[in-house]
Amino acid sequence: MKQIIPVTINDEACELAVEPNRTLLDALRTEGALTGTKKGCDVGECGSCTVILDGKPVNSCLVLAVEVRNRHIQTIEGIQTSYDEVHPLQDNFMRCGAAQCGFCTPGIIVMAKALLDENPTPTEDEIKFAIAGNICRCTGYTKIIEAIKLTAAQQHQKTEAP
């Protein structure tokens, strides 16, 4: 029997009608029509399904949708600054060539945003540690780390400006 789950997704209050065994990943993709969050391994190993739940990154394939009642979720769709302006992470991923096939990109960007929200000036080792749960089969991570470092530097520069 479906349950109605009130939730805030990307700063919009909504309700999801879900079966008790439905994962947050499947609910976002199906009931929420938010397909930017990718379904990779479905067992919490690849990070493709990463979303921010109440300010913390989680693998949405490991969370039941009924567990997010009255909570706040941010998906890759909610990271974009506005309809016609991408988030600096998204922009720098493009500029640095950090995405090849692009399948892992939403999860890595969401994880990177969570990192920068918590630690605006991470070291390279902290970046590597933060994205360690996100598997990319194409890039080798060098350009991904470069894009995250560039974003951190740009954001730090903005906060330091008079």
PDB file of N, CA, C and O in Angstrom, residues 89-140:
ATOM      1  N   LEU A  89      30.577  24.489  -9.907  1.00  0.00           N
ATOM      2  CA  LEU A  89      31.111  23.132 -10.070  1.00  0.00           C
ATOM      3  C   LEU A  89      30.781  22.580 -11.452  1.00  0.00           C
ATOM      4  O   LEU A  89      31.638  21.993 -12.118  1.00  0.00           O
ATOM      5  N   GLN A  90      29.531  22.755 -11.871  1.00  0.00           N
ATOM      6  CA  GLN A  90      29.126  22.271 -13.194  1.00  0.00           C
ATOM      7  C   GLN A  90      29.923  22.971 -14.287  1.00  0.00           C
ATOM      8  O   GLN A  90      30.387  22.339 -15.234  1.00  0.00           O
ATOM      9  N   ASP A  91      30.081  24.283 -14.146  1.00  0.00           N
ATOM     10  CA  ASP A  91      30.841  25.058 -15.120  1.00  0.00           C
ATOM     11  C   ASP A  91      32.289  24.582 -15.182  1.00  0.00           C
ATOM     12  O   ASP A  91      32.843  24.371 -16.267  1.00  0.00           O
ATOM     13  N   ASN A  92      32.896  24.379 -14.032  1.00  0.00           N
ATOM     14  CA  ASN A  92      34.297  23.953 -14.014  1.00  0.00           C
ATOM     15  C   ASN A  92      34.485  22.515 -14.472  1.00  0.00           C
ATOM     16  O   ASN A  92      35.534  22.183 -15.026  1.00  0.00           O
ATOM     17  N   PHE A  93      33.497  21.670 -14.263  1.00  0.00           N
ATOM     18  CA  PHE A  93      33.583  20.317 -14.813  1.00  0.00           C
ATOM     19  C   PHE A  93      33.640  20.397 -16.346  1.00  0.00           C
ATOM     20  O   PHE A  93      34.394  19.668 -16.981  1.00  0.00           O
ATOM     21  N   MET A  94      32.849  21.304 -16.910  1.00  0.00           N
ATOM     22  CA  MET A  94      32.880  21.477 -18.366  1.00  0.00           C
ATOM     23  C   MET A  94      34.214  22.079 -18.811  1.00  0.00           C
ATOM     24  O   MET A  94      34.844  21.594 -19.742  1.00  0.00           O
ATOM     25  N   ARG A  95      34.644  23.130 -18.148  1.00  0.00           N
ATOM     26  CA  ARG A  95      35.882  23.823 -18.518  1.00  0.00           C
ATOM     27  C   ARG A  95      37.119  22.934 -18.403  1.00  0.00           C
ATOM     28  O   ARG A  95      38.031  23.027 -19.208  1.00  0.00           O
ATOM     29  N   CYS A  96      37.141  22.087 -17.381  1.00  0.00           N
ATOM     30  CA  CYS A  96      38.313  21.243 -17.131  1.00  0.00           C
ATOM     31  C   CYS A  96      38.248  19.899 -17.855  1.00  0.00           C
ATOM     32  O   CYS A  96      39.199  19.123 -17.787  1.00  0.00           O
ATOM     33  N   GLY A  97      37.151  19.619 -18.530  1.00  0.00           N
ATOM     34  CA  GLY A  97      37.004  18.318 -19.196  1.00  0.00           C
ATOM     35  C   GLY A  97      36.905  17.184 -18.192  1.00  0.00           C
ATOM     36  O   GLY A  97      37.430  16.095 -18.417  1.00  0.00           O
ATOM     37  N   ALA A  98      36.210  17.433 -17.076  1.00  0.00           N
ATOM     38  CA  ALA A  98      36.130  16.459 -15.993  1.00  0.00           C
ATOM     39  C   ALA A  98      35.080  15.374 -16.223  1.00  0.00           C
ATOM     40  O   ALA A  98      34.953  14.470 -15.420  1.00  0.00           O
ATOM     41  N   ALA A  99      34.335  15.483 -17.294  1.00  0.00           N
ATOM     42  CA  ALA A  99      33.318  14.469 -17.587  1.00  0.00           C
ATOM     43  C   ALA A  99      33.592  13.889 -18.966  1.00  0.00           C
ATOM     44  O   ALA A  99      33.859  14.624 -19.907  1.00  0.00           O
ATOM     45  N   GLN A 100      33.537  12.589 -19.055  1.00  0.00           N
ATOM     46  CA  GLN A 100      33.651  11.962 -20.362  1.00  0.00           C
ATOM     47  C   GLN A 100      32.300  11.378 -20.743  1.00  0.00           C
ATOM     48  O   GLN A 100      31.529  12.029 -21.415  1.00  0.00           O
ATOM     49  N   CYS A 101      31.965  10.198 -20.262  1.00  0.00           N
ATOM     50  CA  CYS A 101      30.648   9.664 -20.607  1.00  0.00           C
ATOM     51  C   CYS A 101      29.550  10.401 -19.841  1.00  0.00           C
ATOM     52  O   CYS A 101      28.427  10.493 -20.288  1.00  0.00           O
ATOM     53  N   GLY A 102      29.887  10.944 -18.649  1.00  0.00           N
ATOM     54  CA  GLY A 102      28.960  11.755 -17.883  1.00  0.00           C
ATOM     55  C   GLY A 102      28.072  10.995 -16.917  1.00  0.00           C
ATOM     56  O   GLY A 102      27.342  11.614 -16.145  1.00  0.00           O
ATOM     57  N   PHE A 103      28.116   9.682 -16.907  1.00  0.00           N
ATOM     58  CA  PHE A 103      27.214   8.923 -16.046  1.00  0.00           C
ATOM     59  C   PHE A 103      27.481   9.183 -14.568  1.00  0.00           C
ATOM     60  O   PHE A 103      26.550   9.355 -13.786  1.00  0.00           O
ATOM     61  N   CYS A 104      28.739   9.257 -14.190  1.00  0.00           N
ATOM     62  CA  CYS A 104      29.084   9.471 -12.776  1.00  0.00           C
ATOM     63  C   CYS A 104      29.020  10.936 -12.378  1.00  0.00           C
ATOM     64  O   CYS A 104      28.988  11.261 -11.189  1.00  0.00           O
ATOM     65  N   THR A 105      29.007  11.828 -13.349  1.00  0.00           N
ATOM     66  CA  THR A 105      29.149  13.257 -13.095  1.00  0.00           C
ATOM     67  C   THR A 105      28.127  13.823 -12.106  1.00  0.00           C
ATOM     68  O   THR A 105      28.518  14.545 -11.183  1.00  0.00           O
ATOM     69  N   PRO A 106      26.832  13.533 -12.226  1.00  0.00           N
ATOM     70  CA  PRO A 106      25.895  14.098 -11.244  1.00  0.00           C
ATOM     71  C   PRO A 106      26.240  13.719  -9.808  1.00  0.00           C
ATOM     72  O   PRO A 106      26.239  14.583  -8.924  1.00  0.00           O
ATOM     73  N   GLY A 107      26.547  12.465  -9.567  1.00  0.00           N
ATOM     74  CA  GLY A 107      26.881  12.021  -8.217  1.00  0.00           C
ATOM     75  C   GLY A 107      28.144  12.666  -7.693  1.00  0.00           C
ATOM     76  O   GLY A 107      28.222  13.053  -6.515  1.00  0.00           O
ATOM     77  N   ILE A 108      29.143  12.816  -8.548  1.00  0.00           N
ATOM     78  CA  ILE A 108      30.398  13.437  -8.119  1.00  0.00           C
ATOM     79  C   ILE A 108      30.196  14.926  -7.849  1.00  0.00           C
ATOM     80  O   ILE A 108      30.703  15.462  -6.870  1.00  0.00           O
ATOM     81  N   ILE A 109      29.427  15.596  -8.682  1.00  0.00           N
ATOM     82  CA  ILE A 109      29.166  17.022  -8.454  1.00  0.00           C
ATOM     83  C   ILE A 109      28.386  17.220  -7.159  1.00  0.00           C
ATOM     84  O   ILE A 109      28.694  18.126  -6.379  1.00  0.00           O
ATOM     85  N   VAL A 110      27.410  16.384  -6.907  1.00  0.00           N
ATOM     86  CA  VAL A 110      26.638  16.492  -5.664  1.00  0.00           C
ATOM     87  C   VAL A 110      27.565  16.262  -4.461  1.00  0.00           C
ATOM     88  O   VAL A 110      27.520  17.005  -3.476  1.00  0.00           O
ATOM     89  N   MET A 111      28.416  15.260  -4.550  1.00  0.00           N
ATOM     90  CA  MET A 111      29.355  14.986  -3.458  1.00  0.00           C
ATOM     91  C   MET A 111      30.321  16.158  -3.278  1.00  0.00           C
ATOM     92  O   MET A 111      30.602  16.579  -2.145  1.00  0.00           O
ATOM     93  N   ALA A 112      30.813  16.705  -4.382  1.00  0.00           N
ATOM     94  CA  ALA A 112      31.738  17.839  -4.313  1.00  0.00           C
ATOM     95  C   ALA A 112      31.057  19.060  -3.700  1.00  0.00           C
ATOM     96  O   ALA A 112      31.664  19.791  -2.909  1.00  0.00           O
ATOM     97  N   LYS A 113      29.790  19.276  -4.032  1.00  0.00           N
ATOM     98  CA  LYS A 113      29.061  20.403  -3.450  1.00  0.00           C
ATOM     99  C   LYS A 113      28.929  20.219  -1.950  1.00  0.00           C
ATOM    100  O   LYS A 113      29.131  21.160  -1.169  1.00  0.00           O
ATOM    101  N   ALA A 114      28.604  19.013  -1.518  1.00  0.00           N
ATOM    102  CA  ALA A 114      28.495  18.739  -0.087  1.00  0.00           C
ATOM    103  C   ALA A 114      29.837  18.990   0.605  1.00  0.00           C
ATOM    104  O   ALA A 114      29.884  19.575   1.694  1.00  0.00           O
ATOM    105  N   LEU A 115      30.921  18.582  -0.035  1.00  0.00           N
ATOM    106  CA  LEU A 115      32.258  18.824   0.520  1.00  0.00           C
ATOM    107  C   LEU A 115      32.517  20.315   0.657  1.00  0.00           C
ATOM    108  O   LEU A 115      32.916  20.789   1.719  1.00  0.00           O
ATOM    109  N   LEU A 116      32.292  21.070  -0.411  1.00  0.00           N
ATOM    110  CA  LEU A 116      32.578  22.509  -0.389  1.00  0.00           C
ATOM    111  C   LEU A 116      31.644  23.274   0.545  1.00  0.00           C
ATOM    112  O   LEU A 116      32.042  24.306   1.097  1.00  0.00           O
ATOM    113  N   ASP A 117      30.430  22.781   0.736  1.00  0.00           N
ATOM    114  CA  ASP A 117      29.521  23.401   1.707  1.00  0.00           C
ATOM    115  C   ASP A 117      30.073  23.240   3.121  1.00  0.00           C
ATOM    116  O   ASP A 117      29.943  24.127   3.958  1.00  0.00           O
ATOM    117  N   GLU A 118      30.669  22.083   3.383  1.00  0.00           N
ATOM    118  CA  GLU A 118      31.201  21.800   4.718  1.00  0.00           C
ATOM    119  C   GLU A 118      32.629  22.316   4.897  1.00  0.00           C
ATOM    120  O   GLU A 118      33.015  22.752   5.975  1.00  0.00           O
ATOM    121  N   ASN A 119      33.414  22.251   3.833  1.00  0.00           N
ATOM    122  CA  ASN A 119      34.828  22.639   3.884  1.00  0.00           C
ATOM    123  C   ASN A 119      35.152  23.430   2.621  1.00  0.00           C
ATOM    124  O   ASN A 119      35.519  22.849   1.605  1.00  0.00           O
ATOM    125  N   PRO A 120      35.018  24.749   2.666  1.00  0.00           N
ATOM    126  CA  PRO A 120      35.198  25.562   1.452  1.00  0.00           C
ATOM    127  C   PRO A 120      36.615  25.573   0.881  1.00  0.00           C
ATOM    128  O   PRO A 120      36.801  25.934  -0.268  1.00  0.00           O
ATOM    129  N   THR A 121      37.606  25.169   1.677  1.00  0.00           N
ATOM    130  CA  THR A 121      38.989  25.171   1.194  1.00  0.00           C
ATOM    131  C   THR A 121      39.656  23.810   1.443  1.00  0.00           C
ATOM    132  O   THR A 121      40.625  23.708   2.197  1.00  0.00           O
ATOM    133  N   PRO A 122      39.160  22.774   0.803  1.00  0.00           N
ATOM    134  CA  PRO A 122      39.723  21.443   1.042  1.00  0.00           C
ATOM    135  C   PRO A 122      41.093  21.283   0.388  1.00  0.00           C
ATOM    136  O   PRO A 122      41.393  21.893  -0.644  1.00  0.00           O
ATOM    137  N   THR A 123      41.897  20.438   0.995  1.00  0.00           N
ATOM    138  CA  THR A 123      43.171  20.061   0.380  1.00  0.00           C
ATOM    139  C   THR A 123      42.870  19.029  -0.709  1.00  0.00           C
ATOM    140  O   THR A 123      41.762  18.480  -0.785  1.00  0.00           O
ATOM    141  N   GLU A 124      43.871  18.740  -1.516  1.00  0.00           N
ATOM    142  CA  GLU A 124      43.684  17.724  -2.544  1.00  0.00           C
ATOM    143  C   GLU A 124      43.367  16.369  -1.916  1.00  0.00           C
ATOM    144  O   GLU A 124      42.517  15.631  -2.415  1.00  0.00           O
ATOM    145  N   ASP A 125      44.018  16.056  -0.811  1.00  0.00           N
ATOM    146  CA  ASP A 125      43.741  14.787  -0.124  1.00  0.00           C
ATOM    147  C   ASP A 125      42.306  14.746   0.405  1.00  0.00           C
ATOM    148  O   ASP A 125      41.661  13.699   0.359  1.00  0.00           O
ATOM    149  N   GLU A 126      41.813  15.866   0.909  1.00  0.00           N
ATOM    150  CA  GLU A 126      40.427  15.914   1.392  1.00  0.00           C
ATOM    151  C   GLU A 126      39.444  15.745   0.240  1.00  0.00           C
ATOM    152  O   GLU A 126      38.403  15.095   0.393  1.00  0.00           O
ATOM    153  N   ILE A 127      39.760  16.297  -0.916  1.00  0.00           N
ATOM    154  CA  ILE A 127      38.917  16.118  -2.103  1.00  0.00           C
ATOM    155  C   ILE A 127      38.910  14.643  -2.503  1.00  0.00           C
ATOM    156  O   ILE A 127      37.851  14.055  -2.733  1.00  0.00           O
ATOM    157  N   LYS A 128      40.086  14.054  -2.559  1.00  0.00           N
ATOM    158  CA  LYS A 128      40.186  12.638  -2.933  1.00  0.00           C
ATOM    159  C   LYS A 128      39.398  11.760  -1.962  1.00  0.00           C
ATOM    160  O   LYS A 128      38.698  10.834  -2.380  1.00  0.00           O
ATOM    161  N   PHE A 129      39.504  12.051  -0.683  1.00  0.00           N
ATOM    162  CA  PHE A 129      38.780  11.279   0.323  1.00  0.00           C
ATOM    163  C   PHE A 129      37.272  11.443   0.146  1.00  0.00           C
ATOM    164  O   PHE A 129      36.517  10.469   0.211  1.00  0.00           O
ATOM    165  N   ALA A 130      36.835  12.685  -0.101  1.00  0.00           N
ATOM    166  CA  ALA A 130      35.394  12.961  -0.237  1.00  0.00           C
ATOM    167  C   ALA A 130      34.776  12.237  -1.426  1.00  0.00           C
ATOM    168  O   ALA A 130      33.648  11.753  -1.341  1.00  0.00           O
ATOM    169  N   ILE A 131      35.494  12.160  -2.529  1.00  0.00           N
ATOM    170  CA  ILE A 131      34.927  11.533  -3.730  1.00  0.00           C
ATOM    171  C   ILE A 131      35.302  10.062  -3.874  1.00  0.00           C
ATOM    172  O   ILE A 131      34.977   9.442  -4.885  1.00  0.00           O
ATOM    173  N   ALA A 132      35.958   9.518  -2.858  1.00  0.00           N
ATOM    174  CA  ALA A 132      36.416   8.124  -2.933  1.00  0.00           C
ATOM    175  C   ALA A 132      35.266   7.139  -3.156  1.00  0.00           C
ATOM    176  O   ALA A 132      35.464   6.073  -3.741  1.00  0.00           O
ATOM    177  N   GLY A 133      34.069   7.472  -2.739  1.00  0.00           N
ATOM    178  CA  GLY A 133      32.916   6.586  -2.918  1.00  0.00           C
ATOM    179  C   GLY A 133      32.223   6.742  -4.252  1.00  0.00           C
ATOM    180  O   GLY A 133      31.201   6.116  -4.496  1.00  0.00           O
ATOM    181  N   ASN A 134      32.775   7.576  -5.125  1.00  0.00           N
ATOM    182  CA  ASN A 134      32.194   7.802  -6.451  1.00  0.00           C
ATOM    183  C   ASN A 134      33.110   7.191  -7.501  1.00  0.00           C
ATOM    184  O   ASN A 134      34.239   7.642  -7.675  1.00  0.00           O
ATOM    185  N   ILE A 135      32.607   6.197  -8.188  1.00  0.00           N
ATOM    186  CA  ILE A 135      33.409   5.502  -9.188  1.00  0.00           C
ATOM    187  C   ILE A 135      33.212   6.142 -10.559  1.00  0.00           C
ATOM    188  O   ILE A 135      32.093   6.340 -11.011  1.00  0.00           O
ATOM    189  N   CYS A 136      34.348   6.460 -11.185  1.00  0.00           N
ATOM    190  CA  CYS A 136      34.346   6.944 -12.563  1.00  0.00           C
ATOM    191  C   CYS A 136      35.185   5.967 -13.371  1.00  0.00           C
ATOM    192  O   CYS A 136      36.344   5.728 -13.047  1.00  0.00           O
ATOM    193  N   ARG A 137      34.599   5.436 -14.405  1.00  0.00           N
ATOM    194  CA  ARG A 137      35.308   4.455 -15.208  1.00  0.00           C
ATOM    195  C   ARG A 137      36.037   5.078 -16.394  1.00  0.00           C
ATOM    196  O   ARG A 137      36.722   4.395 -17.133  1.00  0.00           O
ATOM    197  N   CYS A 138      35.886   6.388 -16.594  1.00  0.00           N
ATOM    198  CA  CYS A 138      36.432   7.012 -17.803  1.00  0.00           C
ATOM    199  C   CYS A 138      37.602   7.961 -17.573  1.00  0.00           C
ATOM    200  O   CYS A 138      38.539   7.971 -18.348  1.00  0.00           O
ATOM    201  N   THR A 139      37.540   8.807 -16.546  1.00  0.00           N
ATOM    202  CA  THR A 139      38.432   9.962 -16.501  1.00  0.00           C
ATOM    203  C   THR A 139      39.765   9.765 -15.813  1.00  0.00           C
ATOM    204  O   THR A 139      40.700  10.498 -16.097  1.00  0.00           O
ATOM    205  N   GLY A 140      39.860   8.881 -14.862  1.00  0.00           N
ATOM    206  CA  GLY A 140      41.091   8.777 -14.091  1.00  0.00           C
ATOM    207  C   GLY A 140      41.142   9.791 -12.956  1.00  0.00           C
ATOM    208  O   GLY A 140      42.152   9.911 -12.280  1.00  0.00           O
TER     209      GLY A 140
END
